[in-house]
PDB file of N, CA and C in Angstrom:
ATOM      1  N   MET S 526     125.267 169.564  57.042  1.00  0.00           N
ATOM      2  CA  MET S 526     124.720 169.172  55.767  1.00  0.00           C
ATOM      3  C   MET S 526     125.691 169.501  54.630  1.00  0.00           C
ATOM      4  N   PHE S 527     126.339 170.670  54.752  1.00  0.00           N
ATOM      5  CA  PHE S 527     127.297 171.074  53.725  1.00  0.00           C
ATOM      6  C   PHE S 527     128.421 170.051  53.610  1.00  0.00           C
ATOM      7  N   TRP S 528     128.982 169.589  54.717  1.00  0.00           N
ATOM      8  CA  TRP S 528     130.083 168.623  54.688  1.00  0.00           C
ATOM      9  C   TRP S 528     129.647 167.294  54.097  1.00  0.00           C
ATOM     10  N   PHE S 529     128.421 166.883  54.382  1.00  0.00           N
ATOM     11  CA  PHE S 529     127.914 165.632  53.823  1.00  0.00           C
ATOM     12  C   PHE S 529     127.835 165.715  52.294  1.00  0.00           C
ATOM     13  N   LEU S 530     127.316 166.816  51.765  1.00  0.00           N
ATOM     14  CA  LEU S 530     127.223 166.996  50.312  1.00  0.00           C
ATOM     15  C   LEU S 530     128.614 167.080  49.679  1.00  0.00           C
ATOM     16  N   LEU S 531     129.543 167.732  50.338  1.00  0.00           N
ATOM     17  CA  LEU S 531     130.898 167.852  49.820  1.00  0.00           C
ATOM     18  C   LEU S 531     131.576 166.475  49.768  1.00  0.00           C
ATOM     19  N   ILE S 532     131.428 165.689  50.826  1.00  0.00           N
ATOM     20  CA  ILE S 532     132.019 164.348  50.850  1.00  0.00           C
ATOM     21  C   ILE S 532     131.347 163.459  49.798  1.00  0.00           C
ATOM     22  N   ALA S 533     130.036 163.548  49.641  1.00  0.00           N
ATOM     23  CA  ALA S 533     129.324 162.764  48.626  1.00  0.00           C
ATOM     24  C   ALA S 533     129.800 163.145  47.228  1.00  0.00           C
ATOM     25  N   LEU S 534     130.016 164.433  46.986  1.00  0.00           N
ATOM     26  CA  LEU S 534     130.501 164.897  45.688  1.00  0.00           C
ATOM     27  C   LEU S 534     131.892 164.346  45.400  1.00  0.00           C
ATOM     28  N   VAL S 535     132.777 164.364  46.392  1.00  0.00           N
ATOM     29  CA  VAL S 535     134.130 163.845  46.223  1.00  0.00           C
ATOM     30  C   VAL S 535     134.085 162.341  45.924  1.00  0.00           C
ATOM     31  N   VAL S 536     133.226 161.597  46.619  1.00  0.00           N
ATOM     32  CA  VAL S 536     133.100 160.166  46.385  1.00  0.00           C
ATOM     33  C   VAL S 536     132.590 159.886  44.970  1.00  0.00           C
ATOM     34  N   VAL S 537     131.599 160.642  44.524  1.00  0.00           N
ATOM     35  CA  VAL S 537     131.052 160.459  43.167  1.00  0.00           C
ATOM     36  C   VAL S 537     132.107 160.785  42.118  1.00  0.00           C
ATOM     37  N   VAL S 538     132.843 161.865  42.289  1.00  0.00           N
ATOM     38  CA  VAL S 538     133.886 162.238  41.334  1.00  0.00           C
ATOM     39  C   VAL S 538     134.977 161.172  41.296  1.00  0.00           C
ATOM     40  N   ALA S 539     135.369 160.644  42.444  1.00  0.00           N
ATOM     41  CA  ALA S 539     136.385 159.597  42.493  1.00  0.00           C
ATOM     42  C   ALA S 539     135.889 158.324  41.799  1.00  0.00           C
ATOM     43  N   ALA S 540     134.634 157.957  42.003  1.00  0.00           N
ATOM     44  CA  ALA S 540     134.076 156.758  41.373  1.00  0.00           C
ATOM     45  C   ALA S 540     134.028 156.915  39.856  1.00  0.00           C
ATOM     46  N   VAL S 541     133.617 158.074  39.393  1.00  0.00           N
ATOM     47  CA  VAL S 541     133.563 158.313  37.948  1.00  0.00           C
ATOM     48  C   VAL S 541     134.968 158.303  37.364  1.00  0.00           C
ATOM     49  N   THR S 542     135.921 158.883  38.038  1.00  0.00           N
ATOM     50  CA  THR S 542     137.305 158.897  37.566  1.00  0.00           C
ATOM     51  C   THR S 542     137.857 157.482  37.465  1.00  0.00           C
ATOM     52  N   LEU S 543     137.623 156.652  38.468  1.00  0.00           N
ATOM     53  CA  LEU S 543     138.082 155.263  38.425  1.00  0.00           C
ATOM     54  C   LEU S 543     137.395 154.488  37.308  1.00  0.00           C
ATOM     55  N   ALA S 544     136.115 154.745  37.091  1.00  0.00           N
ATOM     56  CA  ALA S 544     135.393 154.040  36.025  1.00  0.00           C
ATOM     57  C   ALA S 544     135.934 154.427  34.654  1.00  0.00           C
ATOM     58  N   VAL S 545     136.206 155.705  34.454  1.00  0.00           N
ATOM     59  CA  VAL S 545     136.724 156.176  33.172  1.00  0.00           C
ATOM     60  C   VAL S 545     138.154 155.679  32.956  1.00  0.00           C
ATOM     61  N   ALA S 546     138.947 155.654  34.000  1.00  0.00           N
ATOM     62  CA  ALA S 546     140.340 155.230  33.887  1.00  0.00           C
ATOM     63  C   ALA S 546     140.479 153.719  33.769  1.00  0.00           C
ATOM     64  N   GLY S 547     139.425 152.994  33.954  1.00  0.00           N
ATOM     65  CA  GLY S 547     139.483 151.547  33.785  1.00  0.00           C
ATOM     66  C   GLY S 547     139.614 150.774  35.076  1.00  0.00           C
ATOM     67  N   GLY S 548     139.404 151.386  36.191  1.00  0.00           N
ATOM     68  CA  GLY S 548     139.434 150.677  37.459  1.00  0.00           C
ATOM     69  C   GLY S 548     140.820 150.414  37.989  1.00  0.00           C
ATOM     70  N   GLY S 549     141.835 150.818  37.292  1.00  0.00           N
ATOM     71  CA  GLY S 549     143.184 150.684  37.813  1.00  0.00           C
ATOM     72  C   GLY S 549     143.895 149.418  37.386  1.00  0.00           C
ATOM     73  N   GLY S 550     143.395 148.231  37.734  1.00  0.00           N
ATOM     74  CA  GLY S 550     144.129 146.999  37.479  1.00  0.00           C
ATOM     75  C   GLY S 550     143.706 146.249  36.235  1.00  0.00           C
ATOM     76  N   ALA S 551     142.501 146.473  35.740  1.00  0.00           N
ATOM     77  CA  ALA S 551     141.995 145.719  34.591  1.00  0.00           C
ATOM     78  C   ALA S 551     142.476 146.350  33.285  1.00  0.00           C
ATOM     79  N   GLU S 552     142.434 145.537  32.196  1.00  0.00           N
ATOM     80  CA  GLU S 552     142.765 146.067  30.870  1.00  0.00           C
ATOM     81  C   GLU S 552     141.728 147.102  30.467  1.00  0.00           C
ATOM     82  N   VAL S 553     142.165 148.083  29.697  1.00  0.00           N
ATOM     83  CA  VAL S 553     141.234 149.111  29.246  1.00  0.00           C
ATOM     84  C   VAL S 553     140.221 148.514  28.273  1.00  0.00           C
ATOM     85  N   LEU S 554     140.724 147.809  27.259  1.00  0.00           N
ATOM     86  CA  LEU S 554     139.847 147.138  26.303  1.00  0.00           C
ATOM     87  C   LEU S 554     140.242 145.670  26.229  1.00  0.00           C
ATOM     88  N   PRO S 555     139.309 144.780  26.426  1.00  0.00           N
ATOM     89  CA  PRO S 555     139.648 143.364  26.305  1.00  0.00           C
ATOM     90  C   PRO S 555     139.909 143.001  24.853  1.00  0.00           C
ATOM     91  N   GLU S 556     140.616 141.891  24.644  1.00  0.00           N
ATOM     92  CA  GLU S 556     140.886 141.429  23.290  1.00  0.00           C
ATOM     93  C   GLU S 556     139.574 141.110  22.587  1.00  0.00           C
ATOM     94  N   ALA S 557     139.488 141.500  21.335  1.00  0.00           N
ATOM     95  CA  ALA S 557     138.275 141.266  20.556  1.00  0.00           C
ATOM     96  C   ALA S 557     138.157 139.786  20.218  1.00  0.00           C
ATOM     97  N   VAL S 558     136.934 139.318  20.194  1.00  0.00           N
ATOM     98  CA  VAL S 558     136.674 137.934  19.832  1.00  0.00           C
ATOM     99  C   VAL S 558     136.925 137.787  18.336  1.00  0.00           C
ATOM    100  N   PRO S 559     137.767 136.824  17.921  1.00  0.00           N
ATOM    101  CA  PRO S 559     138.025 136.676  16.491  1.00  0.00           C
ATOM    102  C   PRO S 559     136.766 136.243  15.749  1.00  0.00           C
ATOM    103  N   ASP S 560     136.503 136.900  14.670  1.00  0.00           N
ATOM    104  CA  ASP S 560     135.404 136.493  13.800  1.00  0.00           C
ATOM    105  C   ASP S 560     135.903 136.531  12.370  1.00  0.00           C
ATOM    106  N   ARG S 561     135.192 135.911  11.499  1.00  0.00           N
ATOM    107  CA  ARG S 561     135.606 135.810  10.110  1.00  0.00           C
ATOM    108  C   ARG S 561     134.446 136.207   9.213  1.00  0.00           C
ATOM    109  N   LEU S 562     134.751 136.391   7.941  1.00  0.00           N
ATOM    110  CA  LEU S 562     133.708 136.697   6.981  1.00  0.00           C
ATOM    111  C   LEU S 562     132.696 135.560   6.950  1.00  0.00           C
ATOM    112  N   ALA S 563     131.412 135.911   6.956  1.00  0.00           N
ATOM    113  CA  ALA S 563     130.372 134.880   6.909  1.00  0.00           C
ATOM    114  C   ALA S 563     130.442 134.131   5.579  1.00  0.00           C
ATOM    115  N   TRP S 564     130.633 134.867   4.504  1.00  0.00           N
ATOM    116  CA  TRP S 564     130.783 134.270   3.179  1.00  0.00           C
ATOM    117  C   TRP S 564     132.095 134.771   2.616  1.00  0.00           C
ATOM    118  N   PRO S 565     133.149 133.963   2.693  1.00  0.00           N
ATOM    119  CA  PRO S 565     134.438 134.426   2.179  1.00  0.00           C
ATOM    120  C   PRO S 565     134.380 134.663   0.679  1.00  0.00           C
ATOM    121  N   LEU S 566     135.246 135.512   0.222  1.00  0.00           N
ATOM    122  CA  LEU S 566     135.303 135.818  -1.206  1.00  0.00           C
ATOM    123  C   LEU S 566     135.707 134.569  -1.977  1.00  0.00           C
ATOM    124  N   PRO S 567     135.098 134.333  -3.134  1.00  0.00           N
ATOM    125  CA  PRO S 567     135.429 133.120  -3.896  1.00  0.00           C
ATOM    126  C   PRO S 567     136.872 133.171  -4.390  1.00  0.00           C
ATOM    127  N   GLY S 568     137.567 132.055  -4.247  1.00  0.00           N
ATOM    128  CA  GLY S 568     138.958 132.013  -4.665  1.00  0.00           C
ATOM    129  C   GLY S 568     139.146 131.413  -6.042  1.00  0.00           C
ATOM    130  N   ALA S 569     138.134 130.682  -6.538  1.00  0.00           N
ATOM    131  CA  ALA S 569     138.287 129.954  -7.796  1.00  0.00           C
ATOM    132  C   ALA S 569     137.865 130.769  -9.010  1.00  0.00           C
ATOM    133  N   ARG S 570     137.289 131.928  -8.799  1.00  0.00           N
ATOM    134  CA  ARG S 570     136.826 132.730  -9.928  1.00  0.00           C
ATOM    135  C   ARG S 570     137.031 134.210  -9.607  1.00  0.00           C
ATOM    136  N   PRO S 571     137.030 135.055 -10.632  1.00  0.00           N
ATOM    137  CA  PRO S 571     137.161 136.490 -10.368  1.00  0.00           C
ATOM    138  C   PRO S 571     135.940 137.020  -9.621  1.00  0.00           C
ATOM    139  N   LEU S 572     136.155 138.067  -8.896  1.00  0.00           N
ATOM    140  CA  LEU S 572     135.058 138.682  -8.154  1.00  0.00           C
ATOM    141  C   LEU S 572     134.107 139.393  -9.101  1.00  0.00           C
ATOM    142  N   GLY S 573     132.853 139.349  -8.760  1.00  0.00           N
ATOM    143  CA  GLY S 573     131.842 140.057  -9.531  1.00  0.00           C
ATOM    144  C   GLY S 573     131.202 141.139  -8.692  1.00  0.00           C
ATOM    145  N   ARG S 574     130.356 141.907  -9.326  1.00  0.00           N
ATOM    146  CA  ARG S 574     129.679 142.999  -8.627  1.00  0.00           C
ATOM    147  C   ARG S 574     128.857 142.460  -7.463  1.00  0.00           C
ATOM    148  N   ALA S 575     128.195 141.329  -7.649  1.00  0.00           N
ATOM    149  CA  ALA S 575     127.368 140.756  -6.585  1.00  0.00           C
ATOM    150  C   ALA S 575     128.238 140.354  -5.385  1.00  0.00           C
ATOM    151  N   ASP S 576     129.461 139.877  -5.639  1.00  0.00           N
ATOM    152  CA  ASP S 576     130.359 139.515  -4.541  1.00  0.00           C
ATOM    153  C   ASP S 576     130.714 140.740  -3.706  1.00  0.00           C
ATOM    154  N   VAL S 577     130.994 141.843  -4.384  1.00  0.00           N
ATOM    155  CA  VAL S 577     131.366 143.067  -3.675  1.00  0.00           C
ATOM    156  C   VAL S 577     130.160 143.624  -2.920  1.00  0.00           C
ATOM    157  N   GLU S 578     128.977 143.589  -3.536  1.00  0.00           N
ATOM    158  CA  GLU S 578     127.790 144.100  -2.861  1.00  0.00           C
ATOM    159  C   GLU S 578     127.405 143.246  -1.659  1.00  0.00           C
ATOM    160  N   ALA S 579     127.667 141.943  -1.720  1.00  0.00           N
ATOM    161  CA  ALA S 579     127.323 141.044  -0.617  1.00  0.00           C
ATOM    162  C   ALA S 579     128.381 141.044   0.487  1.00  0.00           C
ATOM    163  N   LEU S 580     129.546 141.643   0.228  1.00  0.00           N
ATOM    164  CA  LEU S 580     130.634 141.643   1.193  1.00  0.00           C
ATOM    165  C   LEU S 580     130.254 142.457   2.419  1.00  0.00           C
ATOM    166  N   ARG S 581     130.288 141.834   3.569  1.00  0.00           N
ATOM    167  CA  ARG S 581     130.060 142.514   4.838  1.00  0.00           C
ATOM    168  C   ARG S 581     131.256 142.207   5.716  1.00  0.00           C
ATOM    169  N   LEU S 582     132.054 143.223   5.977  1.00  0.00           N
ATOM    170  CA  LEU S 582     133.273 143.026   6.737  1.00  0.00           C
ATOM    171  C   LEU S 582     132.926 142.808   8.208  1.00  0.00           C
ATOM    172  N   PRO S 583     133.616 141.884   8.865  1.00  0.00           N
ATOM    173  CA  PRO S 583     133.290 141.578  10.256  1.00  0.00           C
ATOM    174  C   PRO S 583     133.666 142.719  11.195  1.00  0.00           C
ATOM    175  N   MET S 584     132.814 142.926  12.166  1.00  0.00           N
ATOM    176  CA  MET S 584     133.038 143.988  13.145  1.00  0.00           C
ATOM    177  C   MET S 584     133.745 143.415  14.367  1.00  0.00           C
ATOM    178  N   ALA S 585     134.528 144.246  15.000  1.00  0.00           N
ATOM    179  CA  ALA S 585     135.192 143.889  16.251  1.00  0.00           C
ATOM    180  C   ALA S 585     134.869 144.987  17.263  1.00  0.00           C
ATOM    181  N   LEU S 586     135.341 144.803  18.461  1.00  0.00           N
ATOM    182  CA  LEU S 586     135.064 145.770  19.508  1.00  0.00           C
ATOM    183  C   LEU S 586     135.566 147.165  19.133  1.00  0.00           C
ATOM    184  N   ARG S 587     136.681 147.213  18.442  1.00  0.00           N
ATOM    185  CA  ARG S 587     137.289 148.499  18.087  1.00  0.00           C
ATOM    186  C   ARG S 587     136.985 148.926  16.662  1.00  0.00           C
ATOM    187  N   GLY S 588     136.054 148.282  15.980  1.00  0.00           N
ATOM    188  CA  GLY S 588     135.726 148.624  14.593  1.00  0.00           C
ATOM    189  C   GLY S 588     135.840 147.388  13.734  1.00  0.00           C
ATOM    190  N   TYR S 589     136.297 147.562  12.504  1.00  0.00           N
ATOM    191  CA  TYR S 589     136.462 146.424  11.600  1.00  0.00           C
ATOM    192  C   TYR S 589     137.716 145.644  11.959  1.00  0.00           C
ATOM    193  N   ARG S 590     137.687 144.335  11.672  1.00  0.00           N
ATOM    194  CA  ARG S 590     138.873 143.503  11.861  1.00  0.00           C
ATOM    195  C   ARG S 590     139.883 143.906  10.796  1.00  0.00           C
ATOM    196  N   MET S 591     140.988 144.473  11.221  1.00  0.00           N
ATOM    197  CA  MET S 591     141.942 145.036  10.272  1.00  0.00           C
ATOM    198  C   MET S 591     142.501 143.990   9.318  1.00  0.00           C
ATOM    199  N   ALA S 592     142.864 142.826   9.802  1.00  0.00           N
ATOM    200  CA  ALA S 592     143.462 141.809   8.932  1.00  0.00           C
ATOM    201  C   ALA S 592     142.475 141.361   7.864  1.00  0.00           C
ATOM    202  N   GLU S 593     141.236 141.100   8.244  1.00  0.00           N
ATOM    203  CA  GLU S 593     140.221 140.668   7.284  1.00  0.00           C
ATOM    204  C   GLU S 593     139.934 141.774   6.276  1.00  0.00           C
ATOM    205  N   THR S 594     139.824 143.005   6.755  1.00  0.00           N
ATOM    206  CA  THR S 594     139.546 144.133   5.876  1.00  0.00           C
ATOM    207  C   THR S 594     140.692 144.340   4.891  1.00  0.00           C
ATOM    208  N   ASP S 595     141.923 144.290   5.385  1.00  0.00           N
ATOM    209  CA  ASP S 595     143.079 144.458   4.507  1.00  0.00           C
ATOM    210  C   ASP S 595     143.143 143.359   3.453  1.00  0.00           C
ATOM    211  N   ASP S 596     142.863 142.116   3.849  1.00  0.00           N
ATOM    212  CA  ASP S 596     142.877 141.012   2.884  1.00  0.00           C
ATOM    213  C   ASP S 596     141.839 141.226   1.786  1.00  0.00           C
ATOM    214  N   ALA S 597     140.622 141.602   2.189  1.00  0.00           N
ATOM    215  CA  ALA S 597     139.560 141.809   1.202  1.00  0.00           C
ATOM    216  C   ALA S 597     139.893 142.972   0.273  1.00  0.00           C
ATOM    217  N   LEU S 598     140.397 144.062   0.822  1.00  0.00           N
ATOM    218  CA  LEU S 598     140.733 145.222  -0.011  1.00  0.00           C
ATOM    219  C   LEU S 598     141.931 144.945  -0.914  1.00  0.00           C
ATOM    220  N   ASP S 599     142.914 144.190  -0.416  1.00  0.00           N
ATOM    221  CA  ASP S 599     144.053 143.814  -1.265  1.00  0.00           C
ATOM    222  C   ASP S 599     143.591 142.969  -2.440  1.00  0.00           C
ATOM    223  N   ARG S 600     142.696 142.034  -2.174  1.00  0.00           N
ATOM    224  CA  ARG S 600     142.185 141.161  -3.245  1.00  0.00           C
ATOM    225  C   ARG S 600     141.413 141.988  -4.267  1.00  0.00           C
ATOM    226  N   LEU S 601     140.539 142.869  -3.791  1.00  0.00           N
ATOM    227  CA  LEU S 601     139.777 143.710  -4.722  1.00  0.00           C
ATOM    228  C   LEU S 601     140.706 144.597  -5.545  1.00  0.00           C
ATOM    229  N   GLY S 602     141.711 145.173  -4.895  1.00  0.00           N
ATOM    230  CA  GLY S 602     142.654 146.032  -5.612  1.00  0.00           C
ATOM    231  C   GLY S 602     143.434 145.278  -6.672  1.00  0.00           C
ATOM    232  N   ALA S 603     143.880 144.055  -6.353  1.00  0.00           N
ATOM    233  CA  ALA S 603     144.634 143.257  -7.318  1.00  0.00           C
ATOM    234  C   ALA S 603     143.771 142.875  -8.511  1.00  0.00           C
ATOM    235  N   GLU S 604     142.523 142.476  -8.247  1.00  0.00           N
ATOM    236  CA  GLU S 604     141.656 142.100  -9.363  1.00  0.00           C
ATOM    237  C   GLU S 604     141.274 143.307 -10.211  1.00  0.00           C
ATOM    238  N   LEU S 605     141.079 144.459  -9.597  1.00  0.00           N
ATOM    239  CA  LEU S 605     140.789 145.658 -10.381  1.00  0.00           C
ATOM    240  C   LEU S 605     141.994 146.049 -11.233  1.00  0.00           C
ATOM    241  N   ALA S 606     143.201 145.895 -10.700  1.00  0.00           N
ATOM    242  CA  ALA S 606     144.404 146.208 -11.481  1.00  0.00           C
ATOM    243  C   ALA S 606     144.529 145.254 -12.668  1.00  0.00           C
ATOM    244  N   GLU S 607     144.229 143.961 -12.447  1.00  0.00           N
ATOM    245  CA  GLU S 607     144.272 143.000 -13.556  1.00  0.00           C
ATOM    246  C   GLU S 607     143.246 143.357 -14.629  1.00  0.00           C
ATOM    247  N   ARG S 608     142.054 143.739 -14.203  1.00  0.00           N
ATOM    248  CA  ARG S 608     141.015 144.113 -15.172  1.00  0.00           C
ATOM    249  C   ARG S 608     141.399 145.370 -15.926  1.00  0.00           C
ATOM    250  N   ASP S 609     141.982 146.345 -15.243  1.00  0.00           N
ATOM    251  CA  ASP S 609     142.415 147.572 -15.918  1.00  0.00           C
ATOM    252  C   ASP S 609     143.484 147.260 -16.960  1.00  0.00           C
ATOM    253  N   ALA S 610     144.422 146.383 -16.613  1.00  0.00           N
ATOM    254  CA  ALA S 610     145.468 145.998 -17.570  1.00  0.00           C
ATOM    255  C   ALA S 610     144.859 145.277 -18.765  1.00  0.00           C
ATOM    256  N   ARG S 611     143.897 144.399 -18.520  1.00  0.00           N
ATOM    257  CA  ARG S 611     143.237 143.664 -19.618  1.00  0.00           C
ATOM    258  C   ARG S 611     142.451 144.629 -20.506  1.00  0.00           C
ATOM    259  N   ILE S 612     141.757 145.579 -19.909  1.00  0.00           N
ATOM    260  CA  ILE S 612     141.013 146.576 -20.691  1.00  0.00           C
ATOM    261  C   ILE S 612     141.974 147.381 -21.558  1.00  0.00           C
ATOM    262  N   ALA S 613     143.108 147.807 -21.004  1.00  0.00           N
ATOM    263  CA  ALA S 613     144.095 148.574 -21.775  1.00  0.00           C
ATOM    264  C   ALA S 613     144.643 147.737 -22.928  1.00  0.00           C
ATOM    265  N   GLU S 614     144.884 146.460 -22.655  1.00  0.00           N
ATOM    266  CA  GLU S 614     145.388 145.561 -23.703  1.00  0.00           C
ATOM    267  C   GLU S 614     144.362 145.411 -24.826  1.00  0.00           C
ATOM    268  N   LEU S 615     143.113 145.214 -24.474  1.00  0.00           N
ATOM    269  CA  LEU S 615     142.065 145.062 -25.491  1.00  0.00           C
ATOM    270  C   LEU S 615     141.837 146.352 -26.276  1.00  0.00           C
ATOM    271  N   GLU S 616     141.915 147.497 -25.592  1.00  0.00           N
ATOM    272  CA  GLU S 616     141.760 148.776 -26.289  1.00  0.00           C
ATOM    273  C   GLU S 616     142.904 149.001 -27.265  1.00  0.00           C
ATOM    274  N   ALA S 617     144.119 148.612 -26.877  1.00  0.00           N
ATOM    275  CA  ALA S 617     145.262 148.748 -27.777  1.00  0.00           C
ATOM    276  C   ALA S 617     145.097 147.832 -28.991  1.00  0.00           C
ATOM    277  N   ALA S 618     144.623 146.607 -28.746  1.00  0.00           N
ATOM    278  CA  ALA S 618     144.407 145.670 -29.853  1.00  0.00           C
ATOM    279  C   ALA S 618     143.319 146.198 -30.786  1.00  0.00           C
ATOM    280  N   LEU S 619     142.271 146.765 -30.227  1.00  0.00           N
ATOM    281  CA  LEU S 619     141.193 147.326 -31.034  1.00  0.00           C
ATOM    282  C   LEU S 619     141.690 148.510 -31.857  1.00  0.00           C
ATOM    283  N   ALA S 620     142.478 149.372 -31.237  1.00  0.00           N
ATOM    284  CA  ALA S 620     143.020 150.525 -31.966  1.00  0.00           C
ATOM    285  C   ALA S 620     143.924 150.047 -33.105  1.00  0.00           C
ATOM    286  N   GLY S 621     144.727 149.012 -32.869  1.00  0.00           N
ATOM    287  CA  GLY S 621     145.585 148.468 -33.927  1.00  0.00           C
ATOM    288  C   GLY S 621     144.768 147.867 -35.055  1.00  0.00           C
ATOM    289  N   ALA S 622     143.695 147.149 -34.725  1.00  0.00           N
ATOM    290  CA  ALA S 622     142.838 146.552 -35.755  1.00  0.00           C
ATOM    291  C   ALA S 622     142.125 147.639 -36.557  1.00  0.00           C
ATOM    292  N   GLN S 623     141.676 148.685 -35.885  1.00  0.00           N
ATOM    293  CA  GLN S 623     141.015 149.780 -36.596  1.00  0.00           C
ATOM    294  C   GLN S 623     141.998 150.502 -37.510  1.00  0.00           C
ATOM    295  N   ALA S 624     143.228 150.690 -37.048  1.00  0.00           N
ATOM    296  CA  ALA S 624     144.233 151.354 -37.889  1.00  0.00           C
ATOM    297  C   ALA S 624     144.560 150.495 -39.104  1.00  0.00           C
ATOM    298  N   ALA S 625     144.662 149.189 -38.916  1.00  0.00           N
ATOM    299  CA  ALA S 625     144.937 148.296 -40.038  1.00  0.00           C
ATOM    300  C   ALA S 625     143.776 148.315 -41.030  1.00  0.00           C
ATOM    301  N   ALA S 626     142.547 148.333 -40.541  1.00  0.00           N
ATOM    302  CA  ALA S 626     141.376 148.382 -41.419  1.00  0.00           C
ATOM    303  C   ALA S 626     141.345 149.696 -42.192  1.00  0.00           C
ATOM    304  N   MET S 627     141.706 150.778 -41.549  1.00  0.00           N
ATOM    305  CA  MET S 627     141.736 152.081 -42.219  1.00  0.00           C
ATOM    306  C   MET S 627     142.800 152.082 -43.322  1.00  0.00           C
ATOM    307  N   ARG S 628     143.974 151.486 -43.018  1.00  0.00           N
ATOM    308  CA  ARG S 628     145.029 151.418 -44.033  1.00  0.00           C
ATOM    309  C   ARG S 628     144.579 150.592 -45.234  1.00  0.00           C
ATOM    310  N   ARG S 629     143.920 149.454 -44.958  1.00  0.00           N
ATOM    311  CA  ARG S 629     143.442 148.612 -46.054  1.00  0.00           C
ATOM    312  C   ARG S 629     142.417 149.353 -46.902  1.00  0.00           C
ATOM    313  N   GLU S 630     141.503 150.047 -46.251  1.00  0.00           N
ATOM    314  CA  GLU S 630     140.496 150.819 -46.995  1.00  0.00           C
ATOM    315  C   GLU S 630     141.160 151.905 -47.829  1.00  0.00           C
ATOM    316  N   LYS S 631     142.162 152.542 -47.273  1.00  0.00           N
ATOM    317  CA  LYS S 631     142.871 153.607 -47.993  1.00  0.00           C
ATOM    318  C   LYS S 631     143.614 153.028 -49.186  1.00  0.00           C
ATOM    319  N   GLU S 632     144.281 151.873 -48.996  1.00  0.00           N
ATOM    320  CA  GLU S 632     145.004 151.227 -50.105  1.00  0.00           C
ATOM    321  C   GLU S 632     144.045 150.767 -51.179  1.00  0.00           C
ATOM    322  N   GLU S 633     142.906 150.219 -50.787  1.00  0.00           N
ATOM    323  CA  GLU S 633     141.911 149.773 -51.786  1.00  0.00           C
ATOM    324  C   GLU S 633     141.338 150.975 -52.523  1.00  0.00           C
ATOM    325  N   GLY S 634     141.159 152.088 -51.817  1.00  0.00           N
ATOM    326  CA  GLY S 634     140.649 153.295 -52.465  1.00  0.00           C
ATOM    327  C   GLY S 634     141.631 153.869 -53.447  1.00  0.00           C
ATOM    328  N   GLU S 635     142.911 153.775 -53.179  1.00  0.00           N
ATOM    329  CA  GLU S 635     143.955 154.302 -54.060  1.00  0.00           C
ATOM    330  C   GLU S 635     144.093 153.410 -55.308  1.00  0.00           C
ATOM    331  N   GLN S 636     143.872 152.120 -55.141  1.00  0.00           N
ATOM    332  CA  GLN S 636     144.011 151.194 -56.266  1.00  0.00           C
ATOM    333  C   GLN S 636     142.862 151.343 -57.243  1.00  0.00           C
ATOM    334  N   GLU S 637     141.742 151.784 -56.823  1.00  0.00           N
ATOM    335  CA  GLU S 637     140.583 151.913 -57.739  1.00  0.00           C
ATOM    336  C   GLU S 637     140.606 153.171 -58.456  1.00  0.00           C
TER     337      GLU S 637
END
């Protein structure tokens, strides 16, 4: 009985080892099925908050599809950089207009 249990244990350990190692001849992970964004990001207009909230990145066997994720994040990063530059430009213009208004008020106050 002891030998039977020992041989059964060795067979079970060998089977588990082969299963974990991938069976020897087969690929460990098969190629993921290509999928795409269900609703691609709009190309004709800037992204809005609703676009970002509705964005669902496609999943693959190994996680997110790297190319699709990188494309979406690159696009978001570029548009955020453009918006930051525009905000800085508008703030500078506003500061210049406020300074000019202050100078005019000061000059008018000195003339009176």
